[in-house]
mmCIF file with all atom_site columns, C-alpha atoms in Angstrom:
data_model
loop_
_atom_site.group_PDB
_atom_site.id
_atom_site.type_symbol
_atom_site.label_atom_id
_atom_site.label_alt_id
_atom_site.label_comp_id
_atom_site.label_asym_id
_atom_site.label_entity_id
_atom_site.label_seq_id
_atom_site.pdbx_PDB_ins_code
_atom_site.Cartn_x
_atom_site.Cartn_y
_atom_site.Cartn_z
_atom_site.occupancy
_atom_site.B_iso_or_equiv
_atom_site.pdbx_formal_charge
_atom_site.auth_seq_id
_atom_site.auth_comp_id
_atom_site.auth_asym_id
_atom_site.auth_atom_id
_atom_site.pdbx_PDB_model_num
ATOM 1  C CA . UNK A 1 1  ? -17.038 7.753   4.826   1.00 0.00 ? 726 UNK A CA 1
ATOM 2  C CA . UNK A 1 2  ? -15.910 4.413   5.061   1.00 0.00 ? 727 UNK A CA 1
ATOM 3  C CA . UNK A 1 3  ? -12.976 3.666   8.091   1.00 0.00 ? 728 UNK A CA 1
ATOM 4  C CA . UNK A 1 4  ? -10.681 1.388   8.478   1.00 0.00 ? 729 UNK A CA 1
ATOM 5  C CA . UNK A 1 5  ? -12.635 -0.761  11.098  1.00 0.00 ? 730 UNK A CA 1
ATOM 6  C CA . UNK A 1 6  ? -15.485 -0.373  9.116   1.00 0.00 ? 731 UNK A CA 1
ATOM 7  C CA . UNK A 1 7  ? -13.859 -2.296  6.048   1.00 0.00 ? 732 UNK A CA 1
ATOM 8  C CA . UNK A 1 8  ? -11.995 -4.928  8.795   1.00 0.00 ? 733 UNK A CA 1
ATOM 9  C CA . UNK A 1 9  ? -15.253 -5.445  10.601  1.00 0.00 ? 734 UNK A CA 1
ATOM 10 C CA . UNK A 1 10 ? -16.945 -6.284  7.094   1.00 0.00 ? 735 UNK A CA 1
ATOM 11 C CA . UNK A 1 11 ? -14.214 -9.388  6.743   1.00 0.00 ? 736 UNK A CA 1
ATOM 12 C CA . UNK A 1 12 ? -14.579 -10.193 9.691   1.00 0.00 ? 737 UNK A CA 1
ATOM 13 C CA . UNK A 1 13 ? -18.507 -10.371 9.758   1.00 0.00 ? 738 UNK A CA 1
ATOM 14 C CA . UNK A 1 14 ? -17.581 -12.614 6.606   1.00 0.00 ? 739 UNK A CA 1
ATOM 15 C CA . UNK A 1 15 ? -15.936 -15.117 8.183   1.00 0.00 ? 740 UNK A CA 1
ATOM 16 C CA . UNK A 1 16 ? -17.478 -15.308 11.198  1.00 0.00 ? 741 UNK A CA 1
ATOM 17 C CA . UNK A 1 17 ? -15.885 -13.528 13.597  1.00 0.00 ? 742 UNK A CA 1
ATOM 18 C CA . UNK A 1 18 ? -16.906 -10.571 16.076  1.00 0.00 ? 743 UNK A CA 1
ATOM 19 C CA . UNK A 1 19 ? -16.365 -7.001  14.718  1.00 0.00 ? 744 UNK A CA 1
ATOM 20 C CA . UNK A 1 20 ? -14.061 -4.921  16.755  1.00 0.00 ? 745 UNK A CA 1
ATOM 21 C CA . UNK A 1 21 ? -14.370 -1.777  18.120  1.00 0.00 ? 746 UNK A CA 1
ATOM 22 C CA . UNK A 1 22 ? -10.095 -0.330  17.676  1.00 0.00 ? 747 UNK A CA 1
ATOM 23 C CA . UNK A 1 23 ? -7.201  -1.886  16.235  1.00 0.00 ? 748 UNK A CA 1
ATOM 24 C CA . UNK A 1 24 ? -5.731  -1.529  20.129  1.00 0.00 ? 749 UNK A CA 1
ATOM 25 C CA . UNK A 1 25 ? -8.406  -3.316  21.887  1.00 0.00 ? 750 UNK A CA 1
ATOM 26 C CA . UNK A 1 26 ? -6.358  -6.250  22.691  1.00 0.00 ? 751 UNK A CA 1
ATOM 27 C CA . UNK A 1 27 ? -8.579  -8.640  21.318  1.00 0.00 ? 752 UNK A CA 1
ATOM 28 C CA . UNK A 1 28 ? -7.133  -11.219 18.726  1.00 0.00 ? 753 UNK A CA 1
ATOM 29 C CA . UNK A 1 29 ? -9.137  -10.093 15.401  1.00 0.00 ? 754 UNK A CA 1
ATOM 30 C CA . UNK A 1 30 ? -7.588  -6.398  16.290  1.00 0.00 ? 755 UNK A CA 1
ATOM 31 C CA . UNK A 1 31 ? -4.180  -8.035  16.653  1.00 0.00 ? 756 UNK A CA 1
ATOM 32 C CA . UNK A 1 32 ? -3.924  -9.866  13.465  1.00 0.00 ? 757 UNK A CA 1
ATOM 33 C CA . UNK A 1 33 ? -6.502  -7.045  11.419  1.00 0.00 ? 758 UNK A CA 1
ATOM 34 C CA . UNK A 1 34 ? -3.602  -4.707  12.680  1.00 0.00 ? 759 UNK A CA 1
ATOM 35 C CA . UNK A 1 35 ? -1.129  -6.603  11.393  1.00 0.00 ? 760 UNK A CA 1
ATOM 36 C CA . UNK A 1 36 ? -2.305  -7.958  7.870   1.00 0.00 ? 761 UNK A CA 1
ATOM 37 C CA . UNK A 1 37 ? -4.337  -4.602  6.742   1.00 0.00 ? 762 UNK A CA 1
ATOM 38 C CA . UNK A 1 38 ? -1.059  -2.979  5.761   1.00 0.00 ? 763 UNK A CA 1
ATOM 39 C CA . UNK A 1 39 ? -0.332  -5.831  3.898   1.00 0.00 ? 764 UNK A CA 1
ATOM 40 C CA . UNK A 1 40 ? -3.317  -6.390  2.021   1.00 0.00 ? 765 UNK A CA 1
ATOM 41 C CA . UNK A 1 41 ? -4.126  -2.609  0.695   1.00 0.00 ? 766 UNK A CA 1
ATOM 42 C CA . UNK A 1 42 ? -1.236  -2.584  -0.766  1.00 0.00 ? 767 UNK A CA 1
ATOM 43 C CA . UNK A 1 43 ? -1.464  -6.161  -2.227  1.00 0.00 ? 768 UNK A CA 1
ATOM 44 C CA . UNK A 1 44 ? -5.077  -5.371  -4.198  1.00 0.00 ? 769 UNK A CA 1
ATOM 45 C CA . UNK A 1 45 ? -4.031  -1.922  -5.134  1.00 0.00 ? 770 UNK A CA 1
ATOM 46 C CA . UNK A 1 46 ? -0.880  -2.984  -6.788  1.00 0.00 ? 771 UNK A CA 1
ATOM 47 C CA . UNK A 1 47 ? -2.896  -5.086  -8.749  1.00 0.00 ? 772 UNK A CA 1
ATOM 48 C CA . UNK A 1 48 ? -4.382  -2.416  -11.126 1.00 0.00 ? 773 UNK A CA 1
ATOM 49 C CA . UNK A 1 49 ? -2.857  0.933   -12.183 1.00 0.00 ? 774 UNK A CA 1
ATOM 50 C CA . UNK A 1 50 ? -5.640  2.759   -10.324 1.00 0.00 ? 775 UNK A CA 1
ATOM 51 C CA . UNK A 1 51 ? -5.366  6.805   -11.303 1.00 0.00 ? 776 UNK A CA 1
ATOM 52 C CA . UNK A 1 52 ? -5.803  7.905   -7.361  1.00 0.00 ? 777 UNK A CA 1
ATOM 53 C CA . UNK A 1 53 ? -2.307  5.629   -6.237  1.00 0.00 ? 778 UNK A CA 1
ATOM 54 C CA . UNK A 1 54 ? 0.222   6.855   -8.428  1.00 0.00 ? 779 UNK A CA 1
ATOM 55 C CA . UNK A 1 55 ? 1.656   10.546  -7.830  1.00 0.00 ? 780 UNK A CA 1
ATOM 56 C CA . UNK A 1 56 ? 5.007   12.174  -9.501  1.00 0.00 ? 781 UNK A CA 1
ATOM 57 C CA . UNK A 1 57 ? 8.213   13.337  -8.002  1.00 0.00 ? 782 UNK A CA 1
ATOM 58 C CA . UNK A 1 58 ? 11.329  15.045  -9.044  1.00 0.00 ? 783 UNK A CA 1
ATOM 59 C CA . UNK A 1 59 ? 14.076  12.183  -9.749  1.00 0.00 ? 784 UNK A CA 1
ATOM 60 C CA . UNK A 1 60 ? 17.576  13.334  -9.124  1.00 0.00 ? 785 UNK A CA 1
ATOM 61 C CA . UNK A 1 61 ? 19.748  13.213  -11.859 1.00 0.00 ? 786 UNK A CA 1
ATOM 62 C CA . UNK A 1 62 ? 23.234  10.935  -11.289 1.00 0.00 ? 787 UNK A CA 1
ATOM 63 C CA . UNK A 1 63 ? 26.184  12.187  -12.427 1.00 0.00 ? 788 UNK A CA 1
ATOM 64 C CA . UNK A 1 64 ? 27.780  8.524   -13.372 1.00 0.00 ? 789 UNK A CA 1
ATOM 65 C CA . UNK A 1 65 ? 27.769  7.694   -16.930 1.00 0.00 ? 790 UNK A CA 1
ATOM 66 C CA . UNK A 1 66 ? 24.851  5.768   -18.007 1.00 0.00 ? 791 UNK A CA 1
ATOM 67 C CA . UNK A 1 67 ? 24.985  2.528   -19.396 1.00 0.00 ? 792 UNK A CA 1
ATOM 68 C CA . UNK A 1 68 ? 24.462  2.420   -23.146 1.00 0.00 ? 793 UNK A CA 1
ATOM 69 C CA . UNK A 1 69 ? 22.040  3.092   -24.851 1.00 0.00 ? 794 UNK A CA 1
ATOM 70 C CA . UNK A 1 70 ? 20.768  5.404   -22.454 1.00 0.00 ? 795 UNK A CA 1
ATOM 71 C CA . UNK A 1 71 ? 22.019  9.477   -22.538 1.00 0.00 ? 796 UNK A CA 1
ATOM 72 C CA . UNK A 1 72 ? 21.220  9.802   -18.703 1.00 0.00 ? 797 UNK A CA 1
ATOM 73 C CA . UNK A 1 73 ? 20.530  7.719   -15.179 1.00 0.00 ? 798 UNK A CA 1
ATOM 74 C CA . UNK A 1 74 ? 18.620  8.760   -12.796 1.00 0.00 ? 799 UNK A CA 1
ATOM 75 C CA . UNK A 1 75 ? 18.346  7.529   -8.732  1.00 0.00 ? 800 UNK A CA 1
ATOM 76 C CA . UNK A 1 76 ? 15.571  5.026   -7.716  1.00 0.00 ? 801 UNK A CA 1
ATOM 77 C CA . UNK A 1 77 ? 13.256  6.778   -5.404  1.00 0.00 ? 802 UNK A CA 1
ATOM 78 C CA . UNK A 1 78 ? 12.676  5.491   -1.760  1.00 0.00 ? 803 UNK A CA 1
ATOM 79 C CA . UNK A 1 79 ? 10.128  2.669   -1.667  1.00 0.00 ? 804 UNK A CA 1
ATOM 80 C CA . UNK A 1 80 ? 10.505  1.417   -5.695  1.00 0.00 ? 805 UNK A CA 1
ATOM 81 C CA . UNK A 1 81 ? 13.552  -0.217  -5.129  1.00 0.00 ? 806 UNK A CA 1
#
């Protein structure tokens, strides 16, 4: 299975720069891998619909009347605001 510092330590082998060993070594490349990994995961996966990101949940229902044409709202889940 690939990890986390595997796929970090592969960019950084790219450009150069000494693998690491842990995101808390102390080292600069952990700082800033730490810091911009987040970041860029999300940035390439939101850039296809890829099957394995997207899930379901129940949305909850508002009881406000919906703007026309629309016969029902429904509240924005967390994180799609």
């Amino acid at each position: 299975m690939t990890t986390k510092i595997d796929i970090i330590n592969r960019a950084l082998l790219m450009i150069g720069a000494d693998p690491i060993t842990s995101l808390s070594d102390g080292i600069t490349e952990s700082q800033v891998a730490d810091q911009l990994y987040p970041q860029v995961v999300e940035d390439l996966l939101s850039r296809y619909p890829w099957r394995f990101t997207s899930g379901q949940t129940q949305l909850s229902r508002l009881l406000a009347e919906p703007v026309a044409p629309w016969s029902a709202a429904y509240e924005i889940p967390v994180g799609f605001e």
